[in-house]
Structure formats: structure tokens, C-alpha cells
Tab-separated table of C-alpha atoms and ligand atoms in Angstrom:
chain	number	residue	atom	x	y	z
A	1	UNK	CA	0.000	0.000	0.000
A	2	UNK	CA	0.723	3.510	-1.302
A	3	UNK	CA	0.071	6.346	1.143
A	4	UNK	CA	0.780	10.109	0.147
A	5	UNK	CA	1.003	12.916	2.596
A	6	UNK	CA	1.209	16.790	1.737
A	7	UNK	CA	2.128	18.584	5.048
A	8	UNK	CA	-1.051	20.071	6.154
A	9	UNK	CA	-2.040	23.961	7.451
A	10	UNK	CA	-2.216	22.823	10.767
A	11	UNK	CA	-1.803	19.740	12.417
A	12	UNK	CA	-4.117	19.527	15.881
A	13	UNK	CA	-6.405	17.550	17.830
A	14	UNK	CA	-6.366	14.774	20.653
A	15	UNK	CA	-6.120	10.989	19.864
A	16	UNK	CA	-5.567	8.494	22.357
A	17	UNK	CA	-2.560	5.535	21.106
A	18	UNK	CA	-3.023	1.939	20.668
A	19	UNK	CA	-2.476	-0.096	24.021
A	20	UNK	CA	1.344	-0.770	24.934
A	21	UNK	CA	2.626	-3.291	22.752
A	22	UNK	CA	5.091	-4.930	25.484
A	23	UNK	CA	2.672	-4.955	28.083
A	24	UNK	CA	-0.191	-6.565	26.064
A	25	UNK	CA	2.349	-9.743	25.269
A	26	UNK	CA	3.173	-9.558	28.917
A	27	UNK	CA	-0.504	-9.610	29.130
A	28	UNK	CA	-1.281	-12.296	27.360
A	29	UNK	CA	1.720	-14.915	28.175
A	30	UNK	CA	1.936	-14.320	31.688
A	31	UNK	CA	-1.659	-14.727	32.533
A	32	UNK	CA	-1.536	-17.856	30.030
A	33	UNK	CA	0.530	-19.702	32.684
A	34	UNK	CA	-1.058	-17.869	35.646
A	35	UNK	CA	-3.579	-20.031	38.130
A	36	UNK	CA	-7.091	-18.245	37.988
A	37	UNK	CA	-8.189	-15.895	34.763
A	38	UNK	CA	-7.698	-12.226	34.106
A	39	UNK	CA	-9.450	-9.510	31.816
A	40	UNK	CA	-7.020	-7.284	30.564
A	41	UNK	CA	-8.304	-3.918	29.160
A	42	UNK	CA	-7.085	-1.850	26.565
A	43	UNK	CA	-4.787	-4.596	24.218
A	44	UNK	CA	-2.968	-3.443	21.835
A	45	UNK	CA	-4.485	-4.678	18.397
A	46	UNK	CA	-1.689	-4.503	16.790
A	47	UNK	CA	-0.290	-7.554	14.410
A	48	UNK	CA	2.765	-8.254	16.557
A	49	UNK	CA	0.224	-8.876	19.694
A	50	UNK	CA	-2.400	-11.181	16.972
A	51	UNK	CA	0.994	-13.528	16.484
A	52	UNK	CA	1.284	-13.718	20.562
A	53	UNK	CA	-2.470	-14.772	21.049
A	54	UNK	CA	-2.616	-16.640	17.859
A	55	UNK	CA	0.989	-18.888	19.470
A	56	UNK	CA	-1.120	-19.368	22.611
A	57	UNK	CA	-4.327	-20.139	21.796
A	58	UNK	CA	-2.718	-23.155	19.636
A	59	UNK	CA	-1.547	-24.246	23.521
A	60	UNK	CA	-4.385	-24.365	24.599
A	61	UNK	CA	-4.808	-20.945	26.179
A	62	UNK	CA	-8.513	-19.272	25.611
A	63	UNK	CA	-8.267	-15.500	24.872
A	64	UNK	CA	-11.877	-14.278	24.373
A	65	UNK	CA	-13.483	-10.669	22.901
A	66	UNK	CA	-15.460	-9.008	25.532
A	67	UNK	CA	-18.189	-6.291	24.689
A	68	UNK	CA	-15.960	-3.521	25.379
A	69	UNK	CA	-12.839	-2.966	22.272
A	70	UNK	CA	-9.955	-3.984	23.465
A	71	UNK	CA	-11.097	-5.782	26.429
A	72	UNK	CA	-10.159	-9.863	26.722
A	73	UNK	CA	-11.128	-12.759	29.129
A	74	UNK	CA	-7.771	-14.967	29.454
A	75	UNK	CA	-7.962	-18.055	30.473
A	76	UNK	CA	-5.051	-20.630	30.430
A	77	UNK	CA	-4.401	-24.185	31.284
A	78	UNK	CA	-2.188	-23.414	34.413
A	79	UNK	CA	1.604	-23.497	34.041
A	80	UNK	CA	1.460	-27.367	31.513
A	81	UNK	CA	0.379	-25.614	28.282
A	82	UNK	CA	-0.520	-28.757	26.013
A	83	UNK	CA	1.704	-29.162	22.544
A	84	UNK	CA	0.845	-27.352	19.772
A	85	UNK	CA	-0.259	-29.202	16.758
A	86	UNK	CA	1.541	-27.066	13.964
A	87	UNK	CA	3.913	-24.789	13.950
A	88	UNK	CA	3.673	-21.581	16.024
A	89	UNK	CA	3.903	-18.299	13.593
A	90	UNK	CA	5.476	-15.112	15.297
A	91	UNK	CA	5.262	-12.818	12.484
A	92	UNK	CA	7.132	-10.021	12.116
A	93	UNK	CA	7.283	-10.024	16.050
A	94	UNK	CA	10.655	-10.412	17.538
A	95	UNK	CA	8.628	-9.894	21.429
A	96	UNK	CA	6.896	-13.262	20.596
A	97	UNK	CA	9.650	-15.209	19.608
A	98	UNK	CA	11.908	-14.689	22.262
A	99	UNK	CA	9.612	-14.639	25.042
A	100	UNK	CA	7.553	-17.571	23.781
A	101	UNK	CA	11.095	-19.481	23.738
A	102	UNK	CA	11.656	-19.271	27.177
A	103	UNK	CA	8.040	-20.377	27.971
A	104	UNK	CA	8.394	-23.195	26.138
A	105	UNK	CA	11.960	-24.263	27.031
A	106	UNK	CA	9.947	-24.718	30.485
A	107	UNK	CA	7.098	-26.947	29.147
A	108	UNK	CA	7.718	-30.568	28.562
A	109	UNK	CA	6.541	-31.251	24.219
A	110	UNK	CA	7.647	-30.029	21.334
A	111	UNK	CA	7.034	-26.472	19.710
A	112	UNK	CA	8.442	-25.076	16.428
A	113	UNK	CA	8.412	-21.134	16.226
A	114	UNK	CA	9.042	-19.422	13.023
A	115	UNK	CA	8.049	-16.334	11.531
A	116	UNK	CA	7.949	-14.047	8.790
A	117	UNK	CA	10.830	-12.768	6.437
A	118	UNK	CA	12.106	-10.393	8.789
A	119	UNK	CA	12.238	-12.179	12.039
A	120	UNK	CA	13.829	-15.081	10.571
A	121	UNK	CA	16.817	-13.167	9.757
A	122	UNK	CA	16.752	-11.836	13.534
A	123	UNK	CA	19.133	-12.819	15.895
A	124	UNK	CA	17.687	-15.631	18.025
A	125	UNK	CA	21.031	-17.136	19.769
A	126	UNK	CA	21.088	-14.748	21.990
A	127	UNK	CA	18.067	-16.191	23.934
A	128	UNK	CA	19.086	-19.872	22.617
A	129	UNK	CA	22.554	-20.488	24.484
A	130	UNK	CA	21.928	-19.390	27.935
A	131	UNK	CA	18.177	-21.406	27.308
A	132	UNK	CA	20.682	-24.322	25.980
A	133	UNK	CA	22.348	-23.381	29.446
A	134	UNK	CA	19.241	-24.238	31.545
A	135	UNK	CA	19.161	-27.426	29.940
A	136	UNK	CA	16.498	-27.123	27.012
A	137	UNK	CA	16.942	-28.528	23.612
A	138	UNK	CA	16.619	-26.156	21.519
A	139	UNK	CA	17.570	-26.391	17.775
A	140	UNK	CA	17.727	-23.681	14.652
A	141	UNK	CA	19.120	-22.538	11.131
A	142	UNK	CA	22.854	-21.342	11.234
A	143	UNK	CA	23.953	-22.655	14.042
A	144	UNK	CA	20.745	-22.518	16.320
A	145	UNK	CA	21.460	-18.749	15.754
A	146	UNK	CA	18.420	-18.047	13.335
A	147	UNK	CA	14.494	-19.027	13.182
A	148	UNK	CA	12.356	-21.510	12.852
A	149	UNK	CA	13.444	-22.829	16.091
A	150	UNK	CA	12.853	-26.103	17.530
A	151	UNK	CA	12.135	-26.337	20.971
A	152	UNK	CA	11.970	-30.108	23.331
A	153	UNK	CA	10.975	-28.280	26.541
A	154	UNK	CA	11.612	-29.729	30.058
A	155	UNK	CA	12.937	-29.454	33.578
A	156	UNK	CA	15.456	-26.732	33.496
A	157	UNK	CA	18.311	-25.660	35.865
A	158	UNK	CA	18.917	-22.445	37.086
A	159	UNK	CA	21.978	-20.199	35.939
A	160	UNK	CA	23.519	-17.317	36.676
A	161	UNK	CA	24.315	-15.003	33.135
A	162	UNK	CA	25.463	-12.232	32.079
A	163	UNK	CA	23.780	-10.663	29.138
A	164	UNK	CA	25.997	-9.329	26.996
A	165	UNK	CA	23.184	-6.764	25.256
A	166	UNK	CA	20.413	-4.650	27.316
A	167	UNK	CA	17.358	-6.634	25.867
A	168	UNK	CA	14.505	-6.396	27.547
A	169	UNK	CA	13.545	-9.621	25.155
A	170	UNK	CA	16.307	-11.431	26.422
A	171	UNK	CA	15.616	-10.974	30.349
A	172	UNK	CA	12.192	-11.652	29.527
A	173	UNK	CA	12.881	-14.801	27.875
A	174	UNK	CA	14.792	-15.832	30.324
A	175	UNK	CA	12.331	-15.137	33.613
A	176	UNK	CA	10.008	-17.070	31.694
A	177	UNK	CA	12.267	-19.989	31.636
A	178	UNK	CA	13.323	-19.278	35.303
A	179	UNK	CA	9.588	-19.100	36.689
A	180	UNK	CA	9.389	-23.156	36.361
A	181	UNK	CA	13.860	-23.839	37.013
A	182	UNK	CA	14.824	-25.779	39.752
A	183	UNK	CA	16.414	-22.497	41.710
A	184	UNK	CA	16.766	-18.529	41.232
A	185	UNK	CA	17.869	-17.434	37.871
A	186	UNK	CA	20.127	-14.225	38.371
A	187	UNK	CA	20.499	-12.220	35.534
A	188	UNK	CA	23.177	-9.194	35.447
A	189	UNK	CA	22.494	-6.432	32.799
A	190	UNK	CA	25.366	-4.698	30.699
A	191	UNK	CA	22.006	-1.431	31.568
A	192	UNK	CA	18.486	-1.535	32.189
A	193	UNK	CA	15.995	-1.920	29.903
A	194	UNK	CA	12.222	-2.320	29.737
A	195	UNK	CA	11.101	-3.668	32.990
A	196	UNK	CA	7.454	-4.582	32.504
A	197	UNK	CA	8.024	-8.209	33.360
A	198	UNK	CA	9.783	-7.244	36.496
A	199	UNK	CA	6.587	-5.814	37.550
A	200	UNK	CA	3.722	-7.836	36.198
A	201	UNK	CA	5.531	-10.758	37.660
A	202	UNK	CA	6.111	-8.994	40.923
A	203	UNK	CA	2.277	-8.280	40.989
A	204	UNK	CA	1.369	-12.045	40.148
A	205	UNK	CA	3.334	-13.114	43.040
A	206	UNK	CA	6.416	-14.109	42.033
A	207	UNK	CA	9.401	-12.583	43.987
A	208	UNK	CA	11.834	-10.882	41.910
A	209	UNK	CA	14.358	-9.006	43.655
A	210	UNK	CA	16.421	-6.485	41.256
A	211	UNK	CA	19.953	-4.520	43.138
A	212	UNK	CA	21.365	-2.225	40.135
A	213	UNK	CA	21.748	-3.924	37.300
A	214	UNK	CA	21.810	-8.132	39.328
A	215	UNK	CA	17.693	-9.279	38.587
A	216	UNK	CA	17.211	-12.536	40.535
A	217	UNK	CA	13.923	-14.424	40.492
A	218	UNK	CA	12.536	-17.044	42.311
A	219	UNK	CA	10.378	-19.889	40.778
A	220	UNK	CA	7.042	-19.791	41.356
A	221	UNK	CA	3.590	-20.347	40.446
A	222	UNK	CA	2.167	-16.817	38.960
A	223	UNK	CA	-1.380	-16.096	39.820
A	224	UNK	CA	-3.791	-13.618	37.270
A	225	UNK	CA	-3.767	-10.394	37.414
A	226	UNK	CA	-6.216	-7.862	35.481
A	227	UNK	CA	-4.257	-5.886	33.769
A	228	UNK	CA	-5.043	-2.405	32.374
A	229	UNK	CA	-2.710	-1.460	29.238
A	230	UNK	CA	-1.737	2.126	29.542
A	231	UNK	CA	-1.418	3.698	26.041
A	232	UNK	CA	1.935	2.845	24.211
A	233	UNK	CA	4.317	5.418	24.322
A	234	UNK	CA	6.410	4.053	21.183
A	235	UNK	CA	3.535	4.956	19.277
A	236	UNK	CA	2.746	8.691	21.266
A	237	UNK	CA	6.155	9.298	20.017
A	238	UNK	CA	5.755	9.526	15.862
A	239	UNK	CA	2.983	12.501	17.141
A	240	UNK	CA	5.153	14.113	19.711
A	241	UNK	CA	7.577	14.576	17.311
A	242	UNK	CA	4.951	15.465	14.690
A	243	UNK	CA	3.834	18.595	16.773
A	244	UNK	CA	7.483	19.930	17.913
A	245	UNK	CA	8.471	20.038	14.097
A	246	UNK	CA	4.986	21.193	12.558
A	247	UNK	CA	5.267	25.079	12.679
A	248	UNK	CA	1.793	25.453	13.314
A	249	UNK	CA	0.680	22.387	15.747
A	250	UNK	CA	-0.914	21.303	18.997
A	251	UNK	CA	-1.925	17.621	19.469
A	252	UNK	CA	-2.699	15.898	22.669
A	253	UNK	CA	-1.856	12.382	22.782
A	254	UNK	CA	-4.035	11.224	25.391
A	255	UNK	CA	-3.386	8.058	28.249
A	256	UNK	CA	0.126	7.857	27.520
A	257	UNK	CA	2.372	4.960	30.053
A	258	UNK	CA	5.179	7.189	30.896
A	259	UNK	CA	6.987	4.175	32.709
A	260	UNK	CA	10.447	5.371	33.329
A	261	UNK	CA	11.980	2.700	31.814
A	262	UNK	CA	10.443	3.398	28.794
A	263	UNK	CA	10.261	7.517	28.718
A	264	UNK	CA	13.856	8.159	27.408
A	265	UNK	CA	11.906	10.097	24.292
A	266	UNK	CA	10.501	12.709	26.703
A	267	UNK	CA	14.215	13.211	28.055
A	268	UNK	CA	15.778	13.092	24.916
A	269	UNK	CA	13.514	15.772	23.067
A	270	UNK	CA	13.674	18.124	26.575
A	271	UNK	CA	17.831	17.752	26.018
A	272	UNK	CA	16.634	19.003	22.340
A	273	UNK	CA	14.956	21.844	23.509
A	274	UNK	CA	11.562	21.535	23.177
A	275	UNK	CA	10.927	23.323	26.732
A	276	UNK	CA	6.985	23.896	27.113
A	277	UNK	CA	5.970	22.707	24.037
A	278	UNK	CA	5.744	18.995	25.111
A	279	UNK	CA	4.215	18.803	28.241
A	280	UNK	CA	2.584	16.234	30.311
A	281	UNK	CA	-1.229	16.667	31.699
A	282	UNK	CA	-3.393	14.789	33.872
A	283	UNK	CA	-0.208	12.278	35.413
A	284	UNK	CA	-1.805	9.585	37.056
A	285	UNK	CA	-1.199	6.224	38.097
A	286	UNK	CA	-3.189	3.477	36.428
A	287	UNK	CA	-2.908	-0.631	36.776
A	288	UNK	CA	0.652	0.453	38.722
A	289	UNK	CA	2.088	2.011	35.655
A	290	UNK	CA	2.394	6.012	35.269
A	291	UNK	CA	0.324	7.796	32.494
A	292	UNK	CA	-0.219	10.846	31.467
A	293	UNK	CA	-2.075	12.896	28.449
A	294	UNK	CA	1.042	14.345	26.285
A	295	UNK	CA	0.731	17.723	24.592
A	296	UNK	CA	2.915	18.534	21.881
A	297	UNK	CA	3.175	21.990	19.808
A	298	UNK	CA	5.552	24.027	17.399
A	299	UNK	CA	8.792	23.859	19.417
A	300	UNK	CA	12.032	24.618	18.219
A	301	UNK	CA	14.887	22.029	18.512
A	302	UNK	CA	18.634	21.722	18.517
A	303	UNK	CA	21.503	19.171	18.203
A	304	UNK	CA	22.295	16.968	20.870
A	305	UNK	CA	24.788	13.641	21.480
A	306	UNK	CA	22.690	11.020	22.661
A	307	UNK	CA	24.608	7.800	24.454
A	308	UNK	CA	25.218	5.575	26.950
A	309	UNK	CA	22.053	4.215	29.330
A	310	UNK	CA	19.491	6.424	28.010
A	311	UNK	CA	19.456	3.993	24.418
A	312	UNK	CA	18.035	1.253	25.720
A	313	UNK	CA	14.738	2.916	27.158
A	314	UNK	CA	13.638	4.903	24.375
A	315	UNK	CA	15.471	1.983	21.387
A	316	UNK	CA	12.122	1.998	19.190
A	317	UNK	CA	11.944	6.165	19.027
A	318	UNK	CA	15.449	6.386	17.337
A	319	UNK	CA	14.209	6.355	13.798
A	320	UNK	CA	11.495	9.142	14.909
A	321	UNK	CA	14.139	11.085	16.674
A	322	UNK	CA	16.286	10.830	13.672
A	323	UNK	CA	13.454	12.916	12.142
A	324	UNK	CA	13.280	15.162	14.695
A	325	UNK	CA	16.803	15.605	14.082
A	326	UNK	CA	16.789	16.780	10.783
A	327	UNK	CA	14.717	20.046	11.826
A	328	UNK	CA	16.581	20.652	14.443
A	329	UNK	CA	19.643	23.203	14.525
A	330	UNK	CA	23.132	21.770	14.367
A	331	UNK	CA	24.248	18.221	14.777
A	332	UNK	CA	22.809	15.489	16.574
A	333	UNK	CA	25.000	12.129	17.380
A	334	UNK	CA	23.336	9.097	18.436
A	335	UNK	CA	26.005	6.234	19.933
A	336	UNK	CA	25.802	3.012	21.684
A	337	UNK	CA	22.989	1.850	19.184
A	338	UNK	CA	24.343	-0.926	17.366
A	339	UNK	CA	20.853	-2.558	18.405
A	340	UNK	CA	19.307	-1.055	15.759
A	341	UNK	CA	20.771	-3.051	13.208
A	342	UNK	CA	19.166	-5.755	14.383
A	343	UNK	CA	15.556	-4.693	14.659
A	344	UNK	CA	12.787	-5.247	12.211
A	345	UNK	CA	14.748	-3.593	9.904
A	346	UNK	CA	18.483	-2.372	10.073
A	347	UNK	CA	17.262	0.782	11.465
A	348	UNK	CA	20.466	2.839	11.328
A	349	UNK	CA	21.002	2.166	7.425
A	350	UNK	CA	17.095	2.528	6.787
A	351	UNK	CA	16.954	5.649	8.640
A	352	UNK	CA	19.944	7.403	7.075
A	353	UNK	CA	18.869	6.095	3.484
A	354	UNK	CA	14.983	7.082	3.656
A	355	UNK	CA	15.537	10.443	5.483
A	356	UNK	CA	18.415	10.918	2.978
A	357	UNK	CA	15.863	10.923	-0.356
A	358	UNK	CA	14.148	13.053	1.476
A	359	UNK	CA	17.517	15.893	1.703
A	360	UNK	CA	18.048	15.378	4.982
A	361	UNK	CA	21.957	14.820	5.869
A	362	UNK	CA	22.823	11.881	7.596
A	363	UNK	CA	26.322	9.280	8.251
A	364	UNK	CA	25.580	5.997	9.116
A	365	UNK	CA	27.982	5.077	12.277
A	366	UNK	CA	28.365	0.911	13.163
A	367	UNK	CA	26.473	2.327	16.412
A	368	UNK	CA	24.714	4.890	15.415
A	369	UNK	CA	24.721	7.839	13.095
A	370	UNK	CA	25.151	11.295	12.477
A	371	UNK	CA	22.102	13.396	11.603
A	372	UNK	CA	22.993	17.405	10.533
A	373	UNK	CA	19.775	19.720	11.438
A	374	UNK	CA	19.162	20.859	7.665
A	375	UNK	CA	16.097	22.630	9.311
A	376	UNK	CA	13.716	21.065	6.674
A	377	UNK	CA	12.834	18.338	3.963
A	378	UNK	CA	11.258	18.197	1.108
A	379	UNK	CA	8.782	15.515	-0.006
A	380	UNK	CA	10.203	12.322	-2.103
A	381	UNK	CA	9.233	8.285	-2.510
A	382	UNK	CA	10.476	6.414	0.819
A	383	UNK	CA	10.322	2.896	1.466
A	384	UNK	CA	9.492	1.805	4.730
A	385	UNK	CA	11.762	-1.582	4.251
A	386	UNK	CA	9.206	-3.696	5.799
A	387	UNK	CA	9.557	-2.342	9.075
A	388	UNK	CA	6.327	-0.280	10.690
A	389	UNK	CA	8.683	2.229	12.608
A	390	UNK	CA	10.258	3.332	9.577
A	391	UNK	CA	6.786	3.633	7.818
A	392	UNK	CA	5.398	6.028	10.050
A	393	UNK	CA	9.135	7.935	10.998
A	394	UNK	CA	8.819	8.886	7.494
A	395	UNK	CA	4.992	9.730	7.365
A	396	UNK	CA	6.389	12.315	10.442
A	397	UNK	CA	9.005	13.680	8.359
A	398	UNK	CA	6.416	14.189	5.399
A	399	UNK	CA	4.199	16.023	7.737
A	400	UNK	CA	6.344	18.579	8.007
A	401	UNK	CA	8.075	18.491	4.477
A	402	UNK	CA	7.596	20.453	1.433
A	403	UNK	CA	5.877	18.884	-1.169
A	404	UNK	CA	4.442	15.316	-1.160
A	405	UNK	CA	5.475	12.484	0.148
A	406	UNK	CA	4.713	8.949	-0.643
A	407	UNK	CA	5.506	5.826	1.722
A	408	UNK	CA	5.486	2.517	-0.292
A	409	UNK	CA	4.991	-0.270	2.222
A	410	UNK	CA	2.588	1.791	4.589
A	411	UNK	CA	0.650	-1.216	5.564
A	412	UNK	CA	3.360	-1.754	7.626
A	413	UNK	CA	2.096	0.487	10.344
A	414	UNK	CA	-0.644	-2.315	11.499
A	415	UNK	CA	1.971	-4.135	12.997
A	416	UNK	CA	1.941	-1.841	16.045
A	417	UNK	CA	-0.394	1.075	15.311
A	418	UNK	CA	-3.323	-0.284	12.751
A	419	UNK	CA	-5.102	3.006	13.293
A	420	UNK	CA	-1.920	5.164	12.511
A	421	UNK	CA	-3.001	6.418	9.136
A	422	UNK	CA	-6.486	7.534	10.360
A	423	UNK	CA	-4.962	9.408	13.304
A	424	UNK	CA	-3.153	10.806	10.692
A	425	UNK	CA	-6.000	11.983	8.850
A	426	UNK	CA	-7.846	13.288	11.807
A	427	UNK	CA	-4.748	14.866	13.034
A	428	UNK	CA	-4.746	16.789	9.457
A	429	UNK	CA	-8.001	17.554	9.178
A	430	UNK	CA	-8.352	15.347	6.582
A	431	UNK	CA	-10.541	12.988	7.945
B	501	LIG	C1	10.615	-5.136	23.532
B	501	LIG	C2	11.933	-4.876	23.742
B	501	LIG	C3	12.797	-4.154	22.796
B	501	LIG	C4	11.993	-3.415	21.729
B	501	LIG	C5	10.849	-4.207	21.208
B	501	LIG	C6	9.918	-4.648	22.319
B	501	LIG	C7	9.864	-5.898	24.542
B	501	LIG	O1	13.660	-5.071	22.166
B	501	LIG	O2	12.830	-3.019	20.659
B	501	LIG	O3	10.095	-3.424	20.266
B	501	LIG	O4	8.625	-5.877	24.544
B	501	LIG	O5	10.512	-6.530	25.386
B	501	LIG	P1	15.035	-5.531	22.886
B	501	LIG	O6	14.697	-5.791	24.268
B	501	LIG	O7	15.497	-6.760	22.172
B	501	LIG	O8	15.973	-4.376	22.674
């Protein structure tokens, strides 16, 4: 799919984001295994999360519609899923894979996962050895480095290991694992990252005790929790940035999870500049998460060097940051985010080359890249390289660019934000 975008007048309104994308897997998986049932509110209806439910429900695990959008009844088998009967399809969603492998390293049949194009060419050994450590079979394409993977669950032991990248994914996976190993699985992270597992597990009973960067956790038996998904801030982000580079703008994104370990945008674009013009409203606490409503208006932005442990919590807004780079004045220098190379896309080459056709100037780095404010673009053909994030980073930078620009491979948005292009119309006016 084709879309074109012609930066509008104005850009205003209020639209409230998809549900979090990490805490509806969370959601989902953790109350799968759980003793009791849960209704969790506000899912994220996003492809990646489909792929999660789709994996569980083939184990057994009944995920029903409620009246309300968004809402769910979960309902698992207890911690014994049963064996799938065909393979189990992650998608384009890395989240599934690697968390659903260290579930099933724990469960005692056989599961293949695979997925999509994309995610097959993902690195996967990274949650394979140290699952190979805890004594799970696990088998896969080059070297049990790449998808499909074949899992023979089982009894598992407990290890200590030391990640050698900040992956949320990775600790995730490998709680999972620990929550059925036959002693506490301590973890030590290189930084932190994401910790919504930390704290849905915590509030499902399972003791996880974290000292700096040493996570230990205990086995245990998880019990359901209802769990209300706060609004996801990855996808807040594309309109946060949207409004500071506008020139004429106000939009309020609206139920917003600020979770710190998430909220590295909001820092990053304050160390920009953008002072008063993004602002948070209405901060509240819901389902033990903060959120907030985020306002964003005409700001203007300057240069920064962005590094070190701030990368890891705000990883997906890079691309979008990139953007908000190129209006800003001078140079910005983003380091320490080899990660990106790795995502759905290789994020630091897709970046530089789509903002690039659009005369933005931009050096790739192997950890990061360059970006030099040019202060504005000007509409081209972008591709979005099959990855959502770079679909609607570049609808963001065509808001604000001269001339029209057209995003082959738009479609791509559904995969966390299927509403994005009709927010985008609203936001316009030209819905
Ligand atoms: C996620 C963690 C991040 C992020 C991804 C979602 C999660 O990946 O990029 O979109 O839900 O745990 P890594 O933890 O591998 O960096």
C-alpha cells in the first residue's frame, strides 16, 4: 500500500494511542501460565500482539473478545500448556519469539516457532545459548542462531548469566524460563531496559528481587492479574515529534504509560529543547504504571549527542528522533545503538537512506549515526523496508516536508499502530 502525505495547514487535535505493545504480550503470556483468569483492558491490536495470542491459543490458552474494544477474558491451562499441533507463527514479532522461547523451554513437548521474512533473519542465539544453558533442547538454522526454532521443553536448571546486550527480550525470555527452574535465575544487565516483566511478575506473586543492574527471580507459580494497558508510548512518540516540528501544531496524545523505563523520548527531546511545548497533563497512576495525556506543539529544537544508558529505554523512538533531528539546529549524534541493526529492519542504514531521499543529511555510524539539522525536507518516494517504525518515521518527516510524500509499504504500520493512518487523517483535518 501507497500512502501520500502533503504537510497540512495545521496539524491539531487529541487521539488516544493503541495499548502498549510490550505490556499486552506480557498480558497475554503471563496470565496464560497464571492459576485463575484475568481480563485485561485496553490490548494493543496490533499484528505483533495477533501472532502472541494466535501462538497461545494453539496451547491451549482461551483468549476471548469481551463487549468492550480492546477488552479480553484470558484463560489458560495453568503453568502445563498442552503441545501445539503445527507450527507456532510469530510474524514479524521479535517480542513473541523470544519470550515464547523461554516459555516453552519450560514446558515438557515439542514447539516449532518461526516467523515471517524479517524475524527469521533476527538474531535468536542470543536467547538460545543461555536457554541451551538451563538445559532445554533447543535447535535452529545457522547454528541454532536463526528461526524456525525447535524447541523439546523440560525441567530446566537455574543459571547465573550475564547478558551481553540490554534486551529487555532477552531478560524476559529468560524469567520465563526461570519461573518453572529448579532455583533462582540471576540475571546481570550490561544497563536496564524495559522492565514490565519485572513488575507484572512482581504483581502475580512471584518474587523478583532487582539490586542495580543483578535481577534474581525465584520460581514460582504466577497467579492472574487484570491488567489495564496504559497507552503505548512508542507509538505517542511519531505525534510528539509530529507537533514539535509542525510550525503550526498542537496535538494531545491522550493516556500515555510514561513508565520510566520506557520515557527516554521525553528526556531526549527536553535535552533538544523543546521546553513547554511537550508537556505532560493529567499524570496519574493506572494498573501500577504512570500515564499521562502528552501535549505537543511548534517547538524549536537543537543538536544533541545522545549515548550511553538512556538507548536502551527509548530503542524503538530512534528512527522518529532521527526525524526530529533533521529540523533541528546543528548536529545530533546518536552512539551506543548498534541494536538497531538488528531490529525489524536495520534501522540505522534505513533511517539514514529514507531520510536521505528526502535531503536530509545523515552518516551511518556501526552504532549509530550522524544526523545534521538541515532545518527542513522536502517531499520524495520512501520505502518503509518492511519495518512499521520506519513507515510512520517517514509519514512524520512528510508532515512537516515540502511537497508530497509517498511511503510505499505503509501497511506496515498495522503491525503496532493499525489506526496510525487515520490518526493521521484526523490529526490533518483530513478525515
Ligand atoms: C521489547 C523490547 C525491545 C523493543 C521491542 C519490544 C519488549 O527489544 O525493541 O520493540 O517488549 O521486550 P530488545 O529488548 O530486544 O531491545
Amino acid at each position: 500500500m501507497e500512502q501520500s502525505i502533503h504537510s497540512p495547514r495545521r496539524l491539531a487535535g487529541s487521539q488516544a494511542v493503541p495499548g502498549d505493545k510490550s505490556v499486552s504480550h506480557r498480558s497475554l503470556i503471563l496470565n496464560a501460565i497464571a492459576a485463575g483468569d484475568a481480563t485485561v483492558t485496553g490490548l494493543s491490536d496490533g499484528a505483533d500482539v495477533r501472532s502472541t495470542a494466535a501462538c497461545l491459543r494453539a496451547m491451549g490458552v482461551r483468549i476471548e473478545p469481551l463487549a468492550e474494544p480492546g477488552s479480553f477474558h484470558v484463560s489458560g491451562p495453568g503453568a502445563n500448556l498442552s503441545e501445539p499441533a503445527d507450527m507456532l507463527d510469530a510474524g514479524n514479532s521479535g517480542t513473541s519469539m523470544r519470550l515464547l522461547s523461554g516459555l516453552l523451554a519450560g514446558q515438557d513437548f515439542l514447539s516449532v516457532l518461526t516467523g515471517d521474512g524479517s524475524l527469521r533473519s533476527r538474531p535468536m542465539g542470543r536467547v538460545v545459548q543461555p536457554l541451551q544453558q538451563m538445559g532445554a533442547e533447543i535447535m535452529g538454522r545457522n547454528g541454532n542462531t536463526l528461526a524456525p526454532l525447535a524447541i523439546r521443553g523440560g525441567s530446566l536448571r537455574s543459571i547465573e548469566y550475564e547478558m551481553p546486550v540490554a534486551s529487555a527480550q532477552v531478560k524476559s525470555c529468560l524469567m520465563l524460563a526461570g519461573l518453572s527452574a529448579a532455583g533462582p535465575t540471576v540475571l546481570q544487565q550490561p544497563a536496564l531496559s524495559r522492565d514490565h516483566t519485572e513488575r507484572m511478575m512482581t504483581a502475580m506473586g512471584a518474587q523478583v528481587e532487582t539490586d542495580g543492574l543483578t535481577l534474581t527471580l525465584h520460581p514460582t507459580e504466577l497467579q492472574a492479574v487484570d491488567v489495564a494497558v496504559p497507552g503505548d508510548i512508542s507509538s505517542a512518540a511519531f505525534w510528539m515529534v509530529a507537533g514539535l516540528i509542525h510550525p503550526n501544531a498542537r496535538v494531545t496524545i491522550t493516556g500515555v504509560g510514561l513508565n520510566p523505563s520506557r520515557a527516554g523520548i521525553i528526556d531526549a527531546l527536553q535535552m533538544m529543547g523543546a521546553g513547554d511545548a511537550l508537556s505532560l497533563e493529567n499524570e496519574r497512576v493506572e494498573g501500577g504504571e504512570p500515564v499521562a495525556d502528552v501535549v505537543a506543539s511548534s517547538g524549536s529544537l537543537h543538536g544533541i549527542d545522545l549515548g550511553g544508558d538512556i538507548i536502551p529505554i527509548m530503542i524503538d523512538e530512534l528512527p522518529v528522533l532521527a526525524v526530529a533531528a533533521c529540523f533541528a539546529e546543528g548536529d545530533t549524534i546518536i552512539r551506543d545503538a548498534a541494536e538497531l541493526r538488528v531490529k525489524e529492519s536495520d534501522r540505522i542504514a534505513t533511517t539514514v537512506s529514507e531520510l536521505t531521499r528526502l535531503g536530509g543529511r545523515l552518516e551511518p555510524r556501526d552504532d549509530g549515526m550522524v544526523i545534521h539539522g538541515v532545518g527542513k525536507l522536502s517531499g520524495a518516494a520512501v520505502e518503509s523496508h518492511d519495518d512499521h517504525r520506519i513507515a510512520m518515521a517517514m509519514a512524520v518527516a512528510g508532515l512537516a516536508a515540502s511537497g508530497d510524500t509517498v511511503i510505499h509499504g505503509a501497511e506496515d504500520a498495522s503491525v503496532s499502530y493499525p489506526t496510525f493512518w487515520e490518526h493521521l487523517a484526523a490529526l490533518t483535518g483530513a478525515a
